[in-house]
XYZ file of C-alpha atoms in Angstrom:
627
model
C -0.024 0.088 -0.051
C 2.549 1.623 -1.416
C 3.486 4.477 -3.013
C 6.285 4.283 -3.908
C 6.783 7.707 -4.663
C 9.930 9.098 -3.789
C 7.566 9.885 -0.928
C 10.223 9.741 1.330
C 9.706 5.993 2.029
C 6.985 4.638 -0.232
C 4.635 3.281 1.800
C 3.283 0.064 0.321
C -0.158 -0.754 1.102
C -2.614 -0.046 -0.813
C -2.807 2.167 1.542
C -4.661 4.480 3.794
C -3.863 6.334 6.787
C -6.136 8.337 8.994
C -6.070 12.161 8.615
C -5.535 13.798 12.055
C -8.828 15.884 12.518
C -10.716 15.562 15.364
C -14.021 14.630 13.071
C -12.027 13.133 10.354
C -13.126 9.514 10.923
C -16.323 7.793 11.756
C -14.791 4.293 11.770
C -14.255 2.080 14.745
C -10.637 3.661 15.633
C -10.533 4.236 19.263
C -6.929 5.537 19.511
C -6.905 8.893 17.750
C -6.515 11.919 19.631
C -7.245 14.589 16.779
C -4.337 16.618 16.976
C -0.642 16.205 17.105
C 1.075 18.010 20.034
C 4.801 17.043 19.383
C 7.316 20.034 18.840
C 7.889 23.489 20.287
C 4.537 24.303 18.870
C 1.522 22.091 18.245
C 0.313 21.812 14.897
C -3.021 20.449 13.836
C -2.858 18.294 10.693
C -5.660 18.441 8.418
C -6.802 19.782 4.952
C -5.355 23.260 5.291
C -4.125 23.420 1.812
C -7.569 22.806 0.349
C -7.184 26.371 -1.394
C -11.173 26.472 -2.334
C -10.333 29.408 -4.633
C -13.249 32.003 -5.285
C -16.311 31.363 -7.327
C -17.636 28.024 -9.057
C -14.853 25.699 -9.738
C -13.571 25.977 -13.498
C -13.712 22.892 -15.608
C -10.705 22.435 -18.193
C -6.851 22.926 -18.514
C -4.029 20.193 -18.005
C -2.978 19.175 -14.533
C 0.870 18.778 -14.929
C 2.424 16.448 -12.365
C 6.137 15.806 -11.831
C 7.865 12.882 -9.890
C 11.007 11.046 -9.589
C 9.898 7.400 -10.362
C 7.142 5.126 -11.555
C 4.286 3.040 -10.513
C 5.085 -0.564 -9.499
C 2.347 -2.002 -11.755
C 0.456 -0.503 -14.520
C -2.511 -2.593 -14.525
C -6.065 -2.701 -13.437
C -6.344 -4.604 -10.321
C -2.883 -5.044 -8.882
C -2.497 -1.754 -7.373
C -0.949 -2.098 -3.901
C 1.699 0.567 -4.096
C 0.484 4.245 -3.401
C 1.459 5.778 -6.873
C -0.363 2.801 -8.462
C -3.511 3.663 -6.671
C -3.121 7.099 -7.519
C -3.262 6.195 -11.205
C -5.842 3.474 -10.917
C -8.110 6.121 -9.315
C -7.723 8.266 -12.290
C -8.587 5.532 -14.897
C -10.277 2.538 -13.244
C -12.862 2.025 -10.426
C -13.707 -0.230 -7.749
C -16.382 -1.462 -5.590
C -15.774 1.046 -2.942
C -13.260 3.808 -2.734
C -12.581 7.161 -0.630
C -14.462 10.317 -1.083
C -12.395 13.500 -1.373
C -14.403 15.317 1.261
C -12.692 16.895 4.074
C -13.615 15.065 7.274
C -14.907 11.978 5.521
C -11.762 10.902 3.535
C -11.283 7.826 5.551
C -14.857 6.237 5.201
C -15.207 3.516 2.729
C -17.726 4.961 0.284
C -19.486 3.156 -2.765
C -17.934 3.754 -6.030
C -19.048 1.096 -8.460
C -21.362 -0.303 -5.907
C -24.602 1.206 -5.535
C -24.536 1.057 -1.899
C -22.990 -0.298 1.080
C -22.765 -4.161 1.417
C -26.064 -5.968 2.594
C -25.150 -8.360 5.149
C -26.833 -11.649 5.708
C -26.830 -15.118 7.188
C -25.531 -13.929 10.692
C -22.618 -12.035 8.829
C -21.381 -14.783 6.812
C -22.921 -13.255 3.437
C -22.201 -9.745 2.034
C -23.925 -8.838 -1.176
C -23.052 -5.882 -3.341
C -24.862 -4.536 -6.229
C -23.209 -2.636 -9.373
C -24.681 0.593 -10.222
C -25.877 1.047 -13.768
C -24.650 3.413 -16.473
C -20.758 2.851 -15.744
C -19.113 2.139 -19.095
C -15.885 0.944 -20.489
C -14.296 3.199 -23.305
C -14.202 0.179 -25.653
C -15.218 0.581 -29.339
C -18.086 0.235 -29.115
C -18.606 1.320 -25.275
C -19.946 -1.315 -23.065
C -21.251 -1.536 -19.542
C -19.198 -2.483 -16.735
C -20.566 -5.973 -15.111
C -20.525 -7.685 -11.874
C -18.447 -10.098 -14.112
C -15.809 -7.681 -14.585
C -15.270 -7.192 -10.956
C -15.173 -10.815 -10.286
C -12.596 -11.037 -12.835
C -10.432 -8.554 -11.381
C -10.749 -10.504 -8.069
C -9.651 -13.895 -9.661
C -6.908 -12.286 -11.751
C -5.325 -10.515 -8.997
C -3.958 -13.800 -7.397
C -2.295 -14.743 -10.559
C 1.077 -16.790 -10.349
C 2.993 -14.449 -12.675
C 5.776 -12.291 -11.359
C 2.997 -9.501 -11.122
C 0.182 -10.065 -8.561
C -1.938 -8.167 -5.940
C -0.036 -7.876 -2.642
C -2.951 -7.550 -0.476
C -4.515 -10.874 -0.975
C -3.600 -12.042 2.617
C -6.083 -9.575 3.777
C -9.098 -11.641 2.639
C -8.275 -14.594 0.800
C -8.919 -16.922 3.754
C -12.094 -15.209 4.734
C -13.943 -15.551 1.212
C -14.844 -19.450 0.905
C -13.013 -20.998 -1.832
C -10.699 -17.944 -2.485
C -7.273 -19.606 -0.998
C -8.113 -22.729 -3.059
C -8.861 -20.546 -6.155
C -5.329 -19.084 -5.834
C -3.783 -22.186 -5.409
C -5.297 -23.727 -8.326
C -3.637 -21.683 -10.982
C -1.506 -24.074 -13.150
C 2.202 -23.191 -13.302
C 2.247 -22.666 -16.951
C -0.192 -19.483 -16.149
C 2.958 -17.657 -14.838
C 4.279 -17.511 -18.322
C 1.567 -17.995 -20.746
C -1.253 -15.744 -20.855
C -3.656 -18.283 -22.893
C -3.092 -20.429 -19.781
C -3.805 -17.522 -17.552
C -7.055 -16.505 -19.180
C -8.243 -20.334 -19.489
C -8.069 -20.523 -15.859
C -9.714 -17.309 -14.837
C -12.599 -17.482 -17.319
C -13.139 -21.229 -16.930
C -12.932 -21.718 -13.090
C -14.872 -20.108 -10.284
C -14.234 -19.186 -6.565
C -17.220 -20.921 -4.665
C -17.742 -18.000 -2.242
C -18.360 -15.617 -5.058
C -21.553 -15.880 -7.074
C -23.359 -13.414 -9.056
C -27.089 -12.631 -9.899
C -27.791 -10.073 -12.541
C -25.478 -7.205 -11.416
C -25.117 -8.206 -7.815
C -22.097 -10.305 -6.347
C -22.334 -12.223 -3.181
C -19.492 -13.135 -0.939
C -19.781 -16.080 1.079
C -17.219 -16.018 4.013
C -15.777 -18.577 6.266
C -16.483 -15.967 9.315
C -18.179 -12.683 9.997
C -15.707 -9.941 8.498
C -17.323 -6.503 9.463
C -14.014 -5.199 7.753
C -14.511 -6.505 4.636
C -15.859 -3.317 3.007
C -12.193 -1.981 3.879
C -10.867 -4.738 1.865
C -13.307 -3.901 -1.080
C -11.684 -0.378 -1.515
C -8.495 -2.271 -2.556
C -7.170 -2.737 -6.161
C -8.088 -6.437 -6.318
C -11.817 -5.303 -6.423
C -11.496 -3.034 -9.489
C -13.365 -3.898 -12.598
C -10.874 -5.522 -14.990
C -12.249 -6.042 -18.729
C -11.847 -9.300 -20.450
C -9.129 -7.724 -22.786
C -6.777 -7.680 -19.756
C -6.432 -11.531 -20.260
C -4.691 -10.967 -23.601
C -1.355 -10.515 -22.016
C 0.435 -11.503 -18.710
C -0.380 -8.975 -16.002
C 1.781 -5.505 -15.900
C 3.231 -6.222 -19.302
C 3.104 -3.953 -22.728
C 0.432 -6.169 -23.880
C -1.899 -5.168 -21.058
C -0.501 -1.288 -20.348
C -0.388 -0.318 -23.956
C -4.012 -1.173 -24.431
C -5.719 -0.400 -21.255
C -9.463 0.553 -21.290
C -10.913 3.068 -18.830
C -14.223 3.136 -16.866
C -13.118 6.327 -14.915
C -13.092 9.876 -15.729
C -9.506 9.712 -17.449
C -8.339 7.277 -20.125
C -4.508 6.514 -20.400
C -3.407 7.432 -23.725
C 0.446 6.695 -23.392
C 2.611 5.258 -20.847
C 6.429 5.112 -21.128
C 7.933 3.205 -17.962
C 9.871 5.569 -15.738
C 9.412 8.343 -18.067
C 5.906 9.547 -18.288
C 1.880 8.953 -18.082
C -0.587 10.823 -20.186
C -4.171 10.807 -19.399
C -7.180 12.648 -21.407
C -10.815 12.827 -20.575
C -12.794 9.525 -20.903
C -15.520 10.522 -23.317
C -17.865 7.747 -21.996
C -17.561 8.579 -18.348
C -20.565 10.118 -16.877
C -20.419 12.198 -13.919
C -23.793 11.311 -12.717
C -22.660 7.562 -11.985
C -19.344 8.698 -10.272
C -19.944 9.951 -6.780
C -16.217 10.022 -5.790
C -14.534 12.177 -8.703
C -15.438 15.574 -10.176
C -12.835 15.451 -12.571
C -12.571 19.173 -13.280
C -9.412 18.968 -15.383
C -9.443 17.811 -19.125
C -5.967 16.062 -18.974
C -3.316 15.004 -16.474
C 0.254 14.754 -17.631
C 2.675 12.795 -15.153
C 6.454 13.377 -15.896
C 8.424 10.791 -13.942
C 12.038 12.321 -14.590
C 11.987 15.129 -12.074
C 14.184 15.839 -9.107
C 13.246 15.920 -5.665
C 14.885 19.261 -4.933
C 14.040 21.125 -8.046
C 10.248 20.006 -7.846
C 9.912 21.898 -4.572
C 11.798 24.848 -5.968
C 9.514 25.208 -8.916
C 5.982 24.313 -7.136
C 5.671 27.671 -5.437
C 6.599 29.608 -8.326
C 2.963 28.824 -10.243
C 4.730 27.558 -13.222
C 1.891 25.803 -15.177
C 4.474 22.798 -15.901
C 4.112 21.880 -12.392
C 0.696 21.862 -10.251
C 1.366 18.830 -8.126
C 4.039 16.281 -7.336
C 3.361 12.658 -8.476
C 5.373 10.649 -5.933
C 7.946 13.119 -4.610
C 7.977 14.065 -0.746
C 9.732 17.493 0.285
C 13.564 17.352 0.783
C 13.999 17.325 4.763
C 15.757 20.500 4.134
C 12.633 22.046 3.169
C 10.542 21.083 6.270
C 11.465 23.988 8.368
C 10.437 26.629 6.161
C 7.248 24.353 5.061
C 6.225 24.223 8.768
C 6.500 27.949 9.210
C 4.071 28.221 6.222
C 1.671 25.876 7.878
C 1.821 27.957 11.128
C 1.164 31.041 9.101
C -1.845 29.442 7.408
C -0.573 28.975 3.856
C -3.153 27.309 1.607
C -0.745 25.690 -0.549
C 1.250 23.597 2.126
C -0.660 20.879 4.159
C 0.469 18.957 7.133
C -1.504 15.469 7.372
C -1.319 12.477 9.567
C -0.724 9.483 7.942
C -1.226 6.731 10.908
C 1.401 4.691 9.022
C 4.854 3.164 10.241
C 7.023 4.872 7.900
C 9.736 4.348 7.896
C 10.435 1.178 9.775
C 13.561 -0.988 9.698
C 13.225 -4.390 8.199
C 15.704 -7.269 9.318
C 16.169 -9.992 6.803
C 15.848 -13.126 8.911
C 16.339 -15.365 6.088
C 19.854 -13.857 4.977
C 22.524 -16.497 4.835
C 25.279 -13.737 5.583
C 27.007 -14.040 8.900
C 26.109 -17.387 9.347
C 22.393 -16.687 9.233
C 22.742 -14.360 12.197
C 19.825 -12.323 11.426
C 17.624 -15.594 12.094
C 18.490 -15.271 15.802
C 16.296 -12.778 17.817
C 18.960 -11.996 20.181
C 21.075 -10.732 17.312
C 18.047 -8.396 16.153
C 17.453 -7.479 19.640
C 21.300 -6.460 19.961
C 21.038 -4.275 16.779
C 17.547 -2.617 18.242
C 19.371 -1.802 21.479
C 22.139 -0.276 19.615
C 20.159 2.424 17.685
C 18.874 5.700 18.852
C 15.516 6.480 17.338
C 15.665 10.055 18.113
C 18.669 10.419 15.746
C 16.520 8.891 13.038
C 13.985 11.595 13.554
C 16.276 14.254 13.190
C 17.746 13.143 9.749
C 14.288 12.394 8.157
C 12.712 15.622 8.978
C 12.847 16.495 12.585
C 10.459 15.099 15.554
C 7.749 17.670 14.770
C 6.956 15.737 11.610
C 8.168 12.512 13.037
C 6.796 11.591 16.348
C 8.251 8.174 17.829
C 6.659 4.938 17.242
C 7.973 2.104 19.296
C 5.746 -0.814 18.334
C 3.897 -2.133 15.198
C 0.517 -0.520 15.320
C 0.428 2.972 14.972
C -2.390 5.407 16.475
C -5.552 5.165 14.851
C -5.705 1.604 14.211
C -7.496 -0.410 16.496
C -5.378 -2.675 18.926
C -2.757 0.088 19.055
C -4.723 1.695 22.281
C -4.029 -1.735 24.107
C -0.572 -1.542 24.058
C 0.617 -0.041 27.428
C 1.342 3.590 27.253
C 5.038 4.493 27.328
C 5.902 0.698 25.908
C 9.556 0.956 24.441
C 10.994 -2.535 24.475
C 14.310 -1.235 23.136
C 15.585 1.928 24.817
C 18.715 3.009 23.487
C 21.832 1.223 25.298
C 25.126 0.806 23.496
C 26.578 -1.218 26.160
C 23.847 -3.984 26.055
C 24.121 -3.796 22.289
C 28.029 -4.365 22.348
C 27.395 -6.938 25.195
C 24.671 -9.197 23.427
C 26.775 -8.940 19.896
C 29.656 -10.208 21.803
C 27.881 -12.843 23.247
C 26.679 -13.769 19.698
C 30.494 -14.150 18.673
C 30.501 -10.460 16.884
C 33.715 -8.158 17.924
C 35.951 -5.835 16.279
C 37.902 -8.133 14.664
C 35.038 -10.279 13.892
C 32.191 -7.647 13.020
C 28.581 -8.546 11.792
C 28.477 -7.428 8.115
C 25.366 -5.352 7.277
C 24.145 -4.832 3.559
C 21.610 -1.953 4.068
C 19.372 -1.752 0.999
C 18.370 1.993 0.379
C 16.864 4.426 -2.212
C 19.624 6.393 -3.409
C 17.162 8.865 -5.164
C 15.212 9.795 -2.148
C 17.227 12.257 0.190
C 15.212 10.846 3.459
C 16.446 7.190 2.269
C 19.818 8.214 1.938
C 19.880 10.015 5.190
C 18.524 6.923 7.185
C 21.022 4.698 5.620
C 23.759 7.112 6.671
C 22.569 7.339 10.076
C 21.904 3.579 10.456
C 25.609 3.241 9.471
C 26.974 5.774 11.735
C 25.157 4.371 14.776
C 25.936 0.769 14.039
C 29.437 1.203 12.938
C 30.092 3.147 16.141
C 29.237 -0.235 18.226
C 32.812 -1.542 16.798
C 31.383 -5.082 16.236
C 29.132 -4.219 13.128
C 30.078 -2.981 9.734
C 27.365 -1.512 7.666
C 27.670 -1.197 3.885
C 25.258 0.393 1.427
C 23.279 -1.288 -1.336
C 21.658 1.586 -3.379
C 18.882 1.199 -5.809
C 16.168 3.646 -7.118
C 12.520 4.266 -5.959
C 10.759 2.145 -8.727
C 13.079 -0.979 -8.128
C 13.060 -0.638 -4.382
C 10.241 -2.742 -3.775
C 9.556 -4.507 -7.310
C 13.189 -6.010 -7.614
C 14.327 -6.387 -4.010
C 11.436 -6.773 -1.451
C 8.291 -7.771 -3.029
C 9.567 -10.666 -4.975
C 8.166 -14.300 -5.453
C 10.670 -16.772 -3.728
C 11.162 -20.506 -4.650
C 13.885 -23.033 -4.324
C 14.712 -22.762 -8.052
C 14.657 -19.091 -8.099
C 15.076 -17.690 -4.425
C 14.325 -13.760 -3.937
C 17.112 -11.567 -3.310
C 16.483 -11.840 0.391
C 17.279 -15.490 0.439
C 20.309 -14.815 -1.648
C 21.626 -12.199 0.870
C 21.624 -9.550 -1.337
C 20.287 -7.237 1.853
C 20.291 -7.626 5.374
C 18.599 -4.475 6.728
C 16.501 -1.766 4.861
C 13.787 0.869 5.558
C 10.555 0.447 4.441
C 7.078 1.871 4.870
C 3.525 0.516 5.642
C 0.174 2.009 5.575
C -2.981 0.297 6.626
C -4.957 -1.009 3.754
C -7.910 0.772 5.452
C -8.714 2.559 8.544
C -9.754 1.841 12.281
C -10.630 -1.939 12.382
C -7.381 -2.539 9.730
C -4.933 -4.170 12.266
C -5.180 -7.354 10.151
C -3.515 -5.469 7.129
C -0.506 -4.941 9.239
C -0.132 -8.454 10.533
C -1.334 -10.649 8.189
C 0.799 -9.054 5.277
C 3.966 -8.414 7.194
C 4.304 -10.669 10.153
C 2.430 -14.126 9.488
C 4.024 -16.972 7.914
C 3.638 -18.459 5.531
C 1.223 -15.651 4.975
C 1.770 -12.768 2.966
C 1.046 -13.184 -0.887
C 2.736 -14.690 -2.439
C 2.861 -17.150 0.608
C 6.457 -17.158 2.236
C 7.224 -13.507 1.449
C 5.081 -11.029 -0.479
C 4.982 -7.960 1.828
C 6.621 -9.792 4.792
C 10.000 -8.347 3.344
C 12.136 -10.059 5.899
C 10.278 -13.219 6.069
C 9.721 -12.869 9.755
C 8.080 -16.287 11.105
C 6.833 -16.740 14.510
C 4.430 -19.623 15.755
C 3.351 -17.520 18.489
C 2.506 -14.431 16.371
C 0.753 -16.864 14.126
C -1.321 -17.895 17.055
C -2.357 -14.552 18.198
C -3.212 -13.436 14.854
C -5.637 -16.583 14.604
C -7.094 -15.632 17.756
C -7.503 -12.043 16.759
C -9.362 -12.899 13.599
C -11.714 -15.448 15.469
C -12.795 -13.077 18.264
C -16.676 -12.541 18.522
C -16.285 -8.877 18.988
C -13.835 -6.211 17.581
C -13.056 -4.944 21.304
C -11.763 -8.552 22.134
C -10.103 -8.721 18.750
C -8.037 -5.737 19.476
C -6.596 -7.252 22.781
C -4.940 -9.974 20.661
C -3.637 -7.518 18.299
C -1.938 -5.715 21.030
C -0.320 -9.230 22.331
C 0.712 -9.925 18.743
C 2.227 -6.308 18.359
C 4.214 -6.792 21.545
C 5.358 -10.351 20.580
C 6.726 -9.123 17.211
C 8.731 -6.579 19.128
C 9.714 -9.107 21.842
C 11.056 -11.265 18.860
C 12.806 -8.009 17.183
C 10.927 -8.591 13.958
C 11.486 -4.882 12.808
C 12.519 -1.652 14.530
C 9.770 0.885 14.053
C 10.868 4.686 13.936
C 7.861 6.976 13.416
C 4.189 7.350 12.468
C 5.102 10.481 10.561
C 3.247 13.532 9.794
C 3.430 14.120 6.048
C 3.972 17.703 4.639
C 2.679 18.341 0.950
C 2.406 21.191 -1.446
C 0.724 22.415 -4.510
C 1.082 25.238 -6.955
C -0.876 28.151 -5.915
C -3.280 27.943 -8.971
C -4.365 24.609 -7.986
C -7.923 24.460 -5.917
C -10.151 22.232 -4.086
C -6.849 19.949 -3.404
C -8.072 17.499 -1.002
C -5.270 15.458 0.824
C -5.883 11.961 0.721
C -3.713 9.800 2.989
C -4.339 6.904 0.860
C -2.739 8.318 -1.889
C 0.002 10.290 0.232
C -0.860 13.229 -2.027
C -3.819 15.522 -3.201
C -6.454 13.968 -5.161
C -5.946 14.727 -8.910
C -9.534 13.832 -9.926
C -10.943 16.673 -7.861
C -8.822 19.448 -8.335
C -9.593 22.523 -10.529
C -7.033 24.864 -11.951
C -7.028 28.824 -12.189
C -4.523 30.714 -14.453
C -1.602 30.277 -15.263
C -2.517 26.477 -14.833
C -5.239 26.173 -17.328
C -4.663 25.638 -20.899
């Protein structure tokens, strides 16, 4: 759920985060306070950069967006990175989504669905009806149907190198989903005809259609399922998507649209161009106003120059696509927030971003990182406050000392002040020595980082400095870029004949980011993908980047999912949280507040934490941004 934007760390996850406003969310979340009080001056995060403008919204013009990297998957139903979700919001529609209405951006809302799910059979069935009048821009245009949505769900777990990363959230909850995914023939990974035959010729036992209604039969009641249905796997997917393997030119060079904009060209790592979809009808779309006529994305920008040009009002740069502000810009931008700027926004993310991942399957150092004691030693050897400083300061990076950030149910049941690894160099050295690592025989750590992200580079440098200071650790860098970070190093299927980079020891530690896939009752979207085993999707990997495995954590996750009430489940999520930390599965740093900026001629800029950006489908432009 991730964007991979340069956005400091690319939060993976379909993601979402809770905007920090007192009335921002009507979900079941019980842990948000509504304001942030870190730093010398309390700052309230919310929608200050809305910039409503004067008079009625103007239609027309071209929104030019500039970023530094690409989507992970350009495809219909695979979006699980925040940049992917941003592009899909423009062009493809799913059952549910998020409305760009301040104060309500975290509430799942009908998109293709005509209404919220109808729940029956004591919670074991949920039925969704597709709204009429939504069209694909095929020739001739044709209606979007329930079959298109079901096709997307089935295709999402395909065995090719490109699949939907959030399947772990719901595949064991919808009857027959796990069996369907496991039933793909191996040839479907490389042969589009085999993939198409399986998708079109086989059904998921728990998904049935009647007319334009879809019924999901569940293995257990799942009040959170509507949250899952906001994700990419529930996007409508036309039959033409089966003419090629997912995320290949055979698909993305011929993509159809049922959203307000259609992709006219896509050059990987260079540009994306979208124009108004002539068959889109505003009366059938409750989430997108689509004021501008076209959206151009330049993916070849520079993080520093983007934020130098943004305030100038240049028509060439209305919004960033995937680049967060450089840390050096934070003081000035925070001052603008304090002064009431309508172009700079401060929003809560309720993410864990960044957090440090330990590669527990690395063969390096005699597989030392598979041992909890070594991971614990490294955790004691790092000072979180130093990381907070180098990635933008404590005001925008309040400390997070365990898995679940505020705003996700279960976090409130972790004891106040919980910090299992206070900075203790002496203890770190002692534990490393007990594990056999000394100045003459140091623990060699390969740290994977994004060299085109200033914050990513700063984090690597600080990790190196702190751990090298122990004397018994030597950190070296493994640089990569934003778009390859997840796709080529972390989110990679692994098999005995083709092991993932983690198993090869390509890296030992890295800094990743994670946003919940939906708000409030979304704790499972941290634990199923990140900390269950074999868990994740694909199994034995997926978003469990470090291949963390703990029978105790697995048992606590299972107990949480089987509790009769959410309040009871929250207690088990908190126990799972503290067990992951006891075993030093990761080293959390912050649930950051995010600064964002747009040009002064951009109006109705609603900050969407799911996108880690302003929503491009609802902005309108005044001069000089119009064309």
